[in-house]
mmCIF file of C-alpha atoms in Angstrom:
data_model
loop_
_atom_site.group_PDB
_atom_site.id
_atom_site.type_symbol
_atom_site.label_atom_id
_atom_site.label_comp_id
_atom_site.label_asym_id
_atom_site.label_seq_id
_atom_site.Cartn_x
_atom_site.Cartn_y
_atom_site.Cartn_z
ATOM 1 C CA MET A 1 0.155 0.101 0.267
ATOM 2 C CA GLU A 2 0.974 3.399 -0.786
ATOM 3 C CA ASN A 3 2.399 5.553 2.240
ATOM 4 C CA ILE A 4 0.319 8.242 2.506
ATOM 5 C CA PRO A 5 2.741 11.281 3.981
ATOM 6 C CA PRO A 6 0.839 14.042 6.957
ATOM 7 C CA CYS A 7 -2.021 16.610 4.900
ATOM 8 C CA TYR A 8 -2.171 19.235 7.482
ATOM 9 C CA SER A 9 -0.265 19.365 11.241
ATOM 10 C CA SER A 10 0.427 21.943 13.928
ATOM 11 C CA GLY A 11 3.007 23.960 12.883
ATOM 12 C CA GLN A 12 2.180 24.466 9.123
ATOM 13 C CA LEU A 13 0.767 26.779 6.679
ATOM 14 C CA LEU A 14 -1.555 27.271 4.105
ATOM 15 C CA THR A 15 -1.633 29.818 1.716
ATOM 16 C CA LEU A 16 -5.198 31.057 1.347
ATOM 17 C CA GLN A 17 -7.374 33.518 -0.939
ATOM 18 C CA VAL A 18 -10.160 34.736 -0.856
ATOM 19 C CA GLY A 19 -10.799 35.569 -4.278
ATOM 20 C CA ALA A 20 -8.611 35.645 -7.771
ATOM 21 C CA ASP A 21 -8.425 39.363 -7.442
ATOM 22 C CA HIS A 22 -7.427 39.358 -3.488
ATOM 23 C CA GLU A 23 -3.576 38.887 -2.469
ATOM 24 C CA PRO A 24 -3.270 35.505 -0.849
ATOM 25 C CA PHE A 25 -2.561 35.941 2.983
ATOM 26 C CA SER A 26 -0.838 32.526 5.084
ATOM 27 C CA VAL A 27 -2.328 31.142 7.888
ATOM 28 C CA LEU A 28 -0.372 29.138 10.702
ATOM 29 C CA ILE A 29 -1.513 25.424 11.835
ATOM 30 C CA VAL A 30 -2.243 25.648 16.094
ATOM 31 C CA SER A 31 -4.265 22.183 15.422
ATOM 32 C CA ALA A 32 -5.437 20.045 13.428
ATOM 33 C CA HIS A 33 -8.393 17.788 14.529
ATOM 34 C CA GLY A 34 -6.651 14.316 14.352
ATOM 35 C CA LYS A 35 -9.785 12.275 12.420
ATOM 36 C CA TRP A 36 -11.911 14.126 10.306
ATOM 37 C CA THR A 37 -14.705 12.577 8.591
ATOM 38 C CA ASN A 38 -16.432 14.914 6.103
ATOM 39 C CA SER A 39 -14.329 17.936 6.346
ATOM 40 C CA VAL A 40 -10.756 18.697 7.545
ATOM 41 C CA ASN A 41 -11.347 21.697 10.690
ATOM 42 C CA LEU A 42 -8.293 23.524 11.663
ATOM 43 C CA LEU A 43 -7.449 26.104 14.093
ATOM 44 C CA VAL A 44 -5.629 28.933 12.651
ATOM 45 C CA LYS A 45 -3.392 31.617 13.277
ATOM 46 C CA VAL A 46 -3.916 35.028 10.807
ATOM 47 C CA LEU A 47 -1.397 36.257 9.835
ATOM 48 C CA PRO A 48 -0.445 39.746 8.869
ATOM 49 C CA ASN A 49 -1.642 40.192 5.148
ATOM 50 C CA ASP A 50 -2.999 43.105 2.456
ATOM 51 C CA SER A 51 -6.134 41.209 1.538
ATOM 52 C CA ASN A 52 -8.454 42.812 4.561
ATOM 53 C CA ILE A 53 -8.892 39.815 6.229
ATOM 54 C CA GLU A 54 -9.901 40.425 9.517
ATOM 55 C CA PHE A 55 -8.946 38.800 13.115
ATOM 56 C CA ASN A 56 -4.787 39.002 12.486
ATOM 57 C CA ALA A 57 -3.332 37.204 14.722
ATOM 58 C CA GLN A 58 -6.311 35.608 16.826
ATOM 59 C CA LEU A 59 -7.329 32.107 16.834
ATOM 60 C CA VAL A 60 -10.107 31.471 14.193
ATOM 61 C CA PHE A 61 -11.857 28.009 12.634
ATOM 62 C CA LEU A 62 -10.672 26.886 9.492
ATOM 63 C CA LYS A 63 -13.083 24.703 7.417
ATOM 64 C CA LEU A 64 -11.653 22.877 4.292
ATOM 65 C CA TYR A 65 -13.492 21.082 1.863
ATOM 66 C CA ASP A 66 -11.100 18.815 0.484
ATOM 67 C CA ARG A 67 -12.169 15.978 -0.758
ATOM 68 C CA ARG A 68 -8.643 14.119 -0.151
ATOM 69 C CA PHE A 69 -8.683 13.844 3.196
ATOM 70 C CA ALA A 70 -12.684 13.259 4.117
ATOM 71 C CA PRO A 71 -13.191 8.993 5.245
ATOM 72 C CA ALA A 72 -16.564 9.721 5.734
ATOM 73 C CA PHE A 73 -17.603 11.346 2.218
ATOM 74 C CA ARG A 74 -15.318 9.031 0.197
ATOM 75 C CA GLU A 75 -16.690 6.313 1.481
ATOM 76 C CA ARG A 76 -19.929 7.390 0.963
ATOM 77 C CA TRP A 77 -19.376 7.589 -2.882
ATOM 78 C CA ASP A 78 -17.289 4.394 -2.684
ATOM 79 C CA VAL A 79 -13.814 6.093 -3.430
ATOM 80 C CA GLU A 80 -10.932 4.597 -2.634
ATOM 81 C CA PRO A 81 -8.687 6.200 0.491
ATOM 82 C CA TRP A 82 -6.549 9.583 -1.397
ATOM 83 C CA THR A 83 -2.903 8.573 -2.362
ATOM 84 C CA PRO A 84 -0.405 10.772 -4.293
ATOM 85 C CA THR A 85 -0.898 8.640 -6.858
ATOM 86 C CA LEU A 86 -4.802 8.784 -7.652
ATOM 87 C CA GLU A 87 -3.897 12.545 -7.808
ATOM 88 C CA GLU A 88 -1.699 12.161 -10.389
ATOM 89 C CA HIS A 89 -4.053 10.381 -12.007
ATOM 90 C CA LEU A 90 -6.502 12.899 -12.299
ATOM 91 C CA PHE A 91 -3.905 15.256 -13.319
ATOM 92 C CA GLU A 92 -2.984 12.806 -16.523
ATOM 93 C CA PHE A 93 -7.781 12.657 -16.384
ATOM 94 C CA SER A 94 -7.350 16.722 -16.265
ATOM 95 C CA HIS A 95 -5.274 17.108 -19.023
ATOM 96 C CA THR A 96 -6.611 14.668 -21.324
ATOM 97 C CA GLY A 97 -10.253 16.491 -21.734
ATOM 98 C CA GLU A 98 -11.938 13.271 -20.286
ATOM 99 C CA ALA A 99 -12.467 15.267 -17.145
ATOM 100 C CA ARG A 100 -14.802 17.842 -18.705
ATOM 101 C CA ASP A 101 -16.553 15.872 -20.158
ATOM 102 C CA VAL A 102 -17.293 13.690 -17.138
ATOM 103 C CA LEU A 103 -18.038 16.997 -14.794
ATOM 104 C CA ASP A 104 -20.721 18.407 -17.426
ATOM 105 C CA ALA A 105 -22.549 15.052 -17.599
ATOM 106 C CA TRP A 106 -22.648 15.163 -13.971
ATOM 107 C CA ARG A 107 -24.180 19.244 -14.254
ATOM 108 C CA ASP A 108 -26.116 18.580 -16.387
ATOM 109 C CA ASN A 109 -27.952 15.512 -14.470
ATOM 110 C CA PRO A 110 -26.484 15.054 -10.969
ATOM 111 C CA TYR A 111 -27.078 11.778 -9.102
ATOM 112 C CA THR A 112 -28.805 10.347 -11.398
ATOM 113 C CA GLU A 113 -26.284 8.154 -12.501
ATOM 114 C CA TYR A 114 -23.267 8.193 -11.109
ATOM 115 C CA ASP A 115 -20.800 5.019 -11.857
ATOM 116 C CA PHE A 116 -19.625 2.843 -8.788
ATOM 117 C CA SER A 117 -17.542 0.908 -11.334
ATOM 118 C CA ALA A 118 -15.829 3.773 -12.842
ATOM 119 C CA PRO A 119 -12.297 3.870 -12.385
ATOM 120 C CA ASP A 120 -10.952 5.657 -8.638
ATOM 121 C CA TYR A 121 -9.784 9.392 -10.380
ATOM 122 C CA HIS A 122 -13.099 9.083 -13.142
ATOM 123 C CA LYS A 123 -14.276 9.129 -9.274
ATOM 124 C CA GLU A 124 -12.165 11.517 -7.912
ATOM 125 C CA ALA A 125 -13.556 14.415 -10.615
ATOM 126 C CA VAL A 126 -17.328 13.712 -9.764
ATOM 127 C CA ILE A 127 -16.526 13.901 -5.643
ATOM 128 C CA SER A 128 -14.830 17.522 -5.985
ATOM 129 C CA GLU A 129 -17.956 18.411 -8.131
ATOM 130 C CA ILE A 130 -19.940 17.231 -4.779
ATOM 131 C CA MET A 131 -17.502 18.402 -2.643
ATOM 132 C CA THR A 132 -17.842 21.951 -4.400
ATOM 133 C CA GLU A 133 -21.697 21.850 -4.459
ATOM 134 C CA GLU A 134 -21.463 20.778 -0.537
ATOM 135 C CA PHE A 135 -19.526 24.128 0.428
ATOM 136 C CA GLU A 136 -21.877 25.700 -2.148
ATOM 137 C CA LYS A 137 -24.733 24.306 0.627
ATOM 138 C CA GLU A 138 -23.220 25.325 3.608
ATOM 139 C CA SER A 139 -22.047 29.254 2.628
ATOM 140 C CA GLU A 140 -25.718 29.660 1.253
ATOM 141 C CA ALA A 141 -26.871 28.575 5.013
ATOM 142 C CA TYR A 142 -24.912 31.085 6.398
ATOM 143 C CA SER A 143 -25.336 33.431 4.053
ATOM 144 C CA VAL A 144 -29.356 33.028 4.584
ATOM 145 C CA LEU A 145 -29.083 32.887 8.145
ATOM 146 C CA GLU A 146 -26.408 36.240 8.400
ATOM 147 C CA ASP A 147 -28.582 37.666 11.194
ATOM 148 C CA HIS A 148 -27.690 34.900 13.320
ATOM 149 C CA GLN A 149 -24.071 35.246 12.706
ATOM 150 C CA GLY A 150 -22.036 36.098 15.967
ATOM 151 C CA GLU A 151 -24.258 36.119 18.174
ATOM 152 C CA TYR A 152 -26.793 32.134 17.237
ATOM 153 C CA ILE A 153 -23.803 30.865 14.865
ATOM 154 C CA PRO A 154 -20.631 30.988 14.385
ATOM 155 C CA ARG A 155 -19.948 34.520 12.277
ATOM 156 C CA ILE A 156 -18.116 33.603 8.630
ATOM 157 C CA MET A 157 -14.652 35.914 8.082
ATOM 158 C CA ALA A 158 -14.345 34.604 4.591
ATOM 159 C CA SER A 159 -15.464 31.911 2.217
ATOM 160 C CA VAL A 160 -11.407 31.070 0.764
ATOM 161 C CA PHE A 161 -9.500 28.789 -1.189
ATOM 162 C CA MET A 162 -6.732 26.844 -1.130
ATOM 163 C CA GLN A 163 -4.846 25.605 -4.350
ATOM 164 C CA ILE A 164 -3.552 22.169 -4.895
ATOM 165 C CA GLY A 165 -1.935 20.203 -7.255
ATOM 166 C CA PRO A 166 -0.410 17.080 -8.171
ATOM 167 C CA ALA A 167 2.661 17.264 -7.359
ATOM 168 C CA GLY A 168 2.793 18.050 -3.151
ATOM 169 C CA ILE A 169 -0.588 17.175 -0.720
ATOM 170 C CA ILE A 170 -0.409 20.716 0.122
ATOM 171 C CA GLY A 171 1.784 23.586 -1.435
ATOM 172 C CA GLU A 172 2.938 27.008 1.217
ATOM 173 C CA ARG A 173 2.961 28.295 -2.279
ATOM 174 C CA PRO A 174 0.066 29.333 -4.843
ATOM 175 C CA ILE A 175 -0.166 27.362 -8.186
ATOM 176 C CA PRO A 176 0.435 30.173 -10.682
ATOM 177 C CA LEU A 177 -2.168 30.313 -13.795
ATOM 178 C CA LEU A 178 -4.011 28.169 -11.629
ATOM 179 C CA ASP A 179 -7.016 28.437 -14.822
ATOM 180 C CA ASP A 180 -3.582 27.974 -17.154
ATOM 181 C CA PRO A 181 -4.798 24.383 -19.262
ATOM 182 C CA LEU A 182 -1.016 23.872 -19.608
ATOM 183 C CA ILE A 183 -0.570 23.598 -16.169
ATOM 184 C CA LEU A 184 -3.130 21.568 -14.430
ATOM 185 C CA GLY A 185 -5.280 21.007 -17.495
ATOM 186 C CA LYS A 186 -8.439 21.531 -19.060
ATOM 187 C CA SER A 187 -10.569 20.969 -15.521
ATOM 188 C CA CYS A 188 -8.902 23.168 -13.187
ATOM 189 C CA GLU A 189 -11.147 23.443 -10.577
ATOM 190 C CA MET A 190 -10.957 20.206 -9.388
ATOM 191 C CA PHE A 191 -7.353 21.245 -7.570
ATOM 192 C CA GLU A 192 -8.683 23.431 -5.409
ATOM 193 C CA VAL A 193 -9.897 22.987 -1.992
ATOM 194 C CA GLN A 194 -12.729 25.000 -0.767
ATOM 195 C CA GLY A 195 -13.175 26.873 2.407
ATOM 196 C CA LEU A 196 -15.169 28.697 5.547
ATOM 197 C CA LEU A 197 -13.061 31.238 7.469
ATOM 198 C CA MET A 198 -15.057 31.934 10.835
ATOM 199 C CA GLU A 199 -15.284 32.336 14.165
ATOM 200 C CA TYR A 200 -13.664 29.860 16.824
ATOM 201 C CA TYR A 201 -15.452 28.897 20.246
ATOM 202 C CA PRO A 202 -13.828 26.716 22.484
ATOM 203 C CA GLY A 203 -16.368 24.832 24.455
ATOM 204 C CA PHE A 204 -17.932 21.522 24.799
ATOM 205 C CA PRO A 205 -20.818 19.590 22.368
ATOM 206 C CA ALA A 206 -24.811 19.295 24.255
ATOM 207 C CA THR A 207 -23.590 16.041 24.467
ATOM 208 C CA LYS A 208 -21.168 16.545 27.208
ATOM 209 C CA ILE A 209 -23.443 18.620 28.914
ATOM 210 C CA ASP A 210 -24.050 15.777 31.881
ATOM 211 C CA CYS A 211 -20.265 15.783 32.170
ATOM 212 C CA GLN A 212 -19.665 19.478 32.001
ATOM 213 C CA THR A 213 -21.708 20.798 33.782
ATOM 214 C CA ASP A 214 -22.900 21.133 37.349
ATOM 215 C CA PRO A 215 -25.858 18.763 37.566
ATOM 216 C CA GLY A 216 -27.891 22.111 38.534
ATOM 217 C CA ASP A 217 -27.481 23.211 34.956
ATOM 218 C CA TRP A 218 -27.700 19.980 32.818
ATOM 219 C CA GLN A 219 -32.305 20.519 32.517
ATOM 220 C CA HIS A 220 -31.488 24.725 32.249
ATOM 221 C CA LEU A 221 -28.661 23.919 28.970
ATOM 222 C CA LYS A 222 -30.129 21.282 27.255
ATOM 223 C CA ASN A 223 -33.804 23.717 27.441
ATOM 224 C CA ARG A 224 -31.308 26.553 25.675
ATOM 225 C CA CYS A 225 -30.169 24.057 23.157
ATOM 226 C CA ILE A 226 -33.866 23.156 22.242
ATOM 227 C CA ASN A 227 -34.755 26.882 22.124
ATOM 228 C CA LEU A 228 -31.693 27.840 19.877
ATOM 229 C CA VAL A 229 -32.152 26.045 17.285
ATOM 230 C CA GLY A 230 -36.079 25.954 16.773
ATOM 231 C CA HIS A 231 -34.929 30.044 16.846
ATOM 232 C CA VAL A 232 -32.443 29.846 14.024
ATOM 233 C CA MET A 233 -34.282 27.562 12.367
ATOM 234 C CA LYS A 234 -37.402 29.123 12.427
ATOM 235 C CA SER A 235 -36.392 30.853 9.284
ATOM 236 C CA ASP A 236 -39.210 29.459 6.214
ATOM 237 C CA GLN A 237 -35.872 29.864 3.956
ATOM 238 C CA ILE A 238 -33.949 26.667 5.106
ATOM 239 C CA LEU A 239 -34.864 23.713 6.707
ATOM 240 C CA HIS A 240 -32.005 21.458 8.760
ATOM 241 C CA GLU A 241 -32.423 17.520 7.632
ATOM 242 C CA ASP A 242 -29.975 16.483 10.089
ATOM 243 C CA ILE A 243 -30.017 17.851 13.478
ATOM 244 C CA ARG A 244 -27.608 16.564 16.285
ATOM 245 C CA PRO A 245 -26.593 17.711 20.060
ATOM 246 C CA LYS A 246 -22.972 17.230 18.889
ATOM 247 C CA ASN A 247 -23.519 20.247 16.087
ATOM 248 C CA VAL A 248 -24.304 22.488 19.185
ATOM 249 C CA VAL A 249 -21.382 23.819 21.332
ATOM 250 C CA ILE A 250 -21.498 25.239 24.914
ATOM 251 C CA THR A 251 -19.145 28.002 25.734
ATOM 252 C CA ARG A 252 -18.101 29.655 28.707
ATOM 253 C CA ASP A 253 -18.852 32.940 28.799
ATOM 254 C CA GLU A 254 -19.628 35.875 31.543
ATOM 255 C CA ASN A 255 -21.652 38.188 30.051
ATOM 256 C CA TYR A 256 -24.054 35.161 29.087
ATOM 257 C CA LEU A 257 -26.908 33.652 31.399
ATOM 258 C CA ARG A 258 -25.479 31.521 34.062
ATOM 259 C CA SER A 259 -22.219 31.846 32.666
ATOM 260 C CA TYR A 260 -22.958 30.192 29.703
ATOM 261 C CA ARG A 261 -23.883 30.500 25.668
ATOM 262 C CA VAL A 262 -24.888 28.457 23.407
ATOM 263 C CA ILE A 263 -23.604 28.273 19.414
ATOM 264 C CA MET A 264 -25.372 25.372 16.929
ATOM 265 C CA THR A 265 -22.829 25.076 14.001
ATOM 266 C CA ASP A 266 -22.412 23.027 11.010
ATOM 267 C CA PHE A 267 -25.114 23.660 8.587
ATOM 268 C CA ARG A 268 -23.751 21.309 5.780
ATOM 269 C CA SER A 269 -26.920 19.135 5.677
ATOM 270 C CA THR A 270 -29.604 22.149 5.000
ATOM 271 C CA MET A 271 -32.306 22.324 2.146
ATOM 272 C CA MET A 272 -33.064 25.537 0.866
ATOM 273 C CA ARG A 273 -36.754 26.587 -0.128
ATOM 274 C CA GLY A 274 -36.840 26.504 -3.706
ATOM 275 C CA THR A 275 -40.532 26.278 -5.507
ATOM 276 C CA GLU A 276 -42.029 25.034 -2.669
ATOM 277 C CA ASN A 277 -45.484 26.597 -1.890
ATOM 278 C CA ASP A 278 -46.830 27.497 1.632
ATOM 279 C CA GLU A 279 -48.388 24.109 2.247
ATOM 280 C CA GLU A 280 -45.597 22.593 0.890
ATOM 281 C CA TRP A 281 -43.258 23.957 2.571
ATOM 282 C CA ALA A 282 -45.134 24.275 6.051
ATOM 283 C CA ASP A 283 -45.753 19.821 5.108
ATOM 284 C CA MET A 284 -42.131 19.641 5.050
ATOM 285 C CA LYS A 285 -41.133 21.931 8.121
ATOM 286 C CA LYS A 286 -43.595 19.955 9.672
ATOM 287 C CA ARG A 287 -41.518 16.079 8.664
ATOM 288 C CA TYR A 288 -38.267 17.342 9.987
ATOM 289 C CA ASP A 289 -38.820 19.451 13.561
ATOM 290 C CA GLU A 290 -35.604 19.977 13.744
ATOM 291 C CA LYS A 291 -36.874 21.203 17.728
ATOM 292 C CA GLY A 292 -38.061 18.602 17.898
ATOM 293 C CA MET A 293 -35.216 16.508 16.247
ATOM 294 C CA MET A 294 -33.132 17.906 19.127
ATOM 295 C CA GLN A 295 -35.504 17.703 22.247
ATOM 296 C CA ALA A 296 -35.967 14.066 21.173
ATOM 297 C CA LYS A 297 -31.791 13.080 20.915
ATOM 298 C CA LEU A 298 -31.395 15.434 24.191
ATOM 299 C CA GLU A 299 -33.658 12.806 25.788
ATOM 300 C CA ASN A 300 -32.617 10.140 24.815
ATOM 301 C CA PRO A 301 -29.239 10.209 24.082
ATOM 302 C CA PRO A 302 -27.145 7.090 22.707
ATOM 303 C CA ARG A 303 -25.546 4.382 25.037
ATOM 304 C CA ARG A 304 -22.558 4.788 25.219
ATOM 305 C CA ARG A 305 -20.704 1.103 24.980
ATOM 306 C CA GLY A 306 -18.091 -0.137 27.821
ATOM 307 C CA ASN A 307 -16.793 2.203 29.520
ATOM 308 C CA GLY A 308 -18.408 4.844 28.152
ATOM 309 C CA ASN A 309 -15.676 6.264 25.553
ATOM 310 C CA PRO A 310 -15.912 5.899 21.938
ATOM 311 C CA PRO A 311 -16.080 2.545 20.301
ATOM 312 C CA GLN A 312 -12.765 1.882 18.953
ATOM 313 C CA GLY A 313 -12.224 2.992 15.067
ATOM 314 C CA SER A 314 -15.143 5.190 15.731
ATOM 315 C CA GLY A 315 -14.052 9.392 14.561
ATOM 316 C CA SER A 316 -14.429 12.631 15.771
ATOM 317 C CA SER A 317 -17.293 14.501 13.336
ATOM 318 C CA THR A 318 -17.051 17.838 11.776
ATOM 319 C CA ALA A 319 -18.686 19.129 15.272
ATOM 320 C CA SER A 320 -16.571 18.278 17.386
ATOM 321 C CA ALA A 321 -13.649 19.943 15.763
ATOM 322 C CA TRP A 322 -15.319 23.558 17.912
ATOM 323 C CA TRP A 323 -13.653 21.814 20.685
ATOM 324 C CA ASN A 324 -12.201 19.024 20.359
ATOM 325 C CA PHE A 325 -8.011 20.131 19.711
ATOM 326 C CA ASP A 326 -6.477 18.110 22.346
ATOM 327 C CA GLY A 327 -7.172 14.496 21.303
ATOM 328 C CA TYR A 328 -10.626 14.647 22.724
ATOM 329 C CA ASP A 329 -12.916 11.988 21.208
ATOM 330 C CA VAL A 330 -16.490 12.105 21.084
ATOM 331 C CA MET A 331 -19.070 8.950 20.915
ATOM 332 C CA THR A 332 -20.236 10.063 17.428
ATOM 333 C CA GLN A 333 -24.292 9.314 16.718
ATOM 334 C CA GLU A 334 -23.883 8.022 13.349
#
């Protein structure tokens, strides 16, 4: 089996861009979440820059939609673990122009004919597009919920992208002329990693209320989590298909009731209202019932195995990275 070099590690510099018209800027990885399922989650420090990025020298949360290092995402689409050789094959696929045909076909008829028997580089091209779609979905969710940013949900500092290429796992310098077919072939977008740079809230997930707080605060905090979800998701433009207590972060803050602040995170599994009329949309909201789902999961948490530790081999979810930068794992609710 091919040895896969370390991907993201503490002390590493990443070069990000907000857009083609902005100067690249660097962030220093302070801590990397060791197990990723659907995205890469990093605690970073934004270095001084000329791109008008706020919070220079402060710790922020960087969520990268990196198809290469997303085990659960790859498993869902029956794609083998990523290797540098696979990236080389994808690079060649882009240069022949065949990747463009595959991507165009997917965009014309998404999710209808996914070929599970296709070569790995073929599927790698498709999941690069799917990963971009999931990034756009979460970005749109934060935009729709903009009024809640900084209070009930994280504040987005910037949508960013990072250039990658077949020569290395992660480059510390941008690849020049990203859109030049002579460099990355005819499907250059496959070699961009999209991400969200947002405020970081150190704390613990709602799944840990019973072991991180005093018994007298348990019900109070659970009620606040339930009401928070109801408040945020009352919008008539968005619904959440996968409400989980681990996606609510509780952080200690003396400026809030009982010195606890409650933040809802992770809007990857959301659906935007499309052509549904009021009755159809009301039925959908009732069926998903985000507030009721949060209440049910908080009042009937999954049983732990053995001594209460996560099952061996289980990884932490994307949301757990909001509070887990010290190697502490939670038992997922998958």
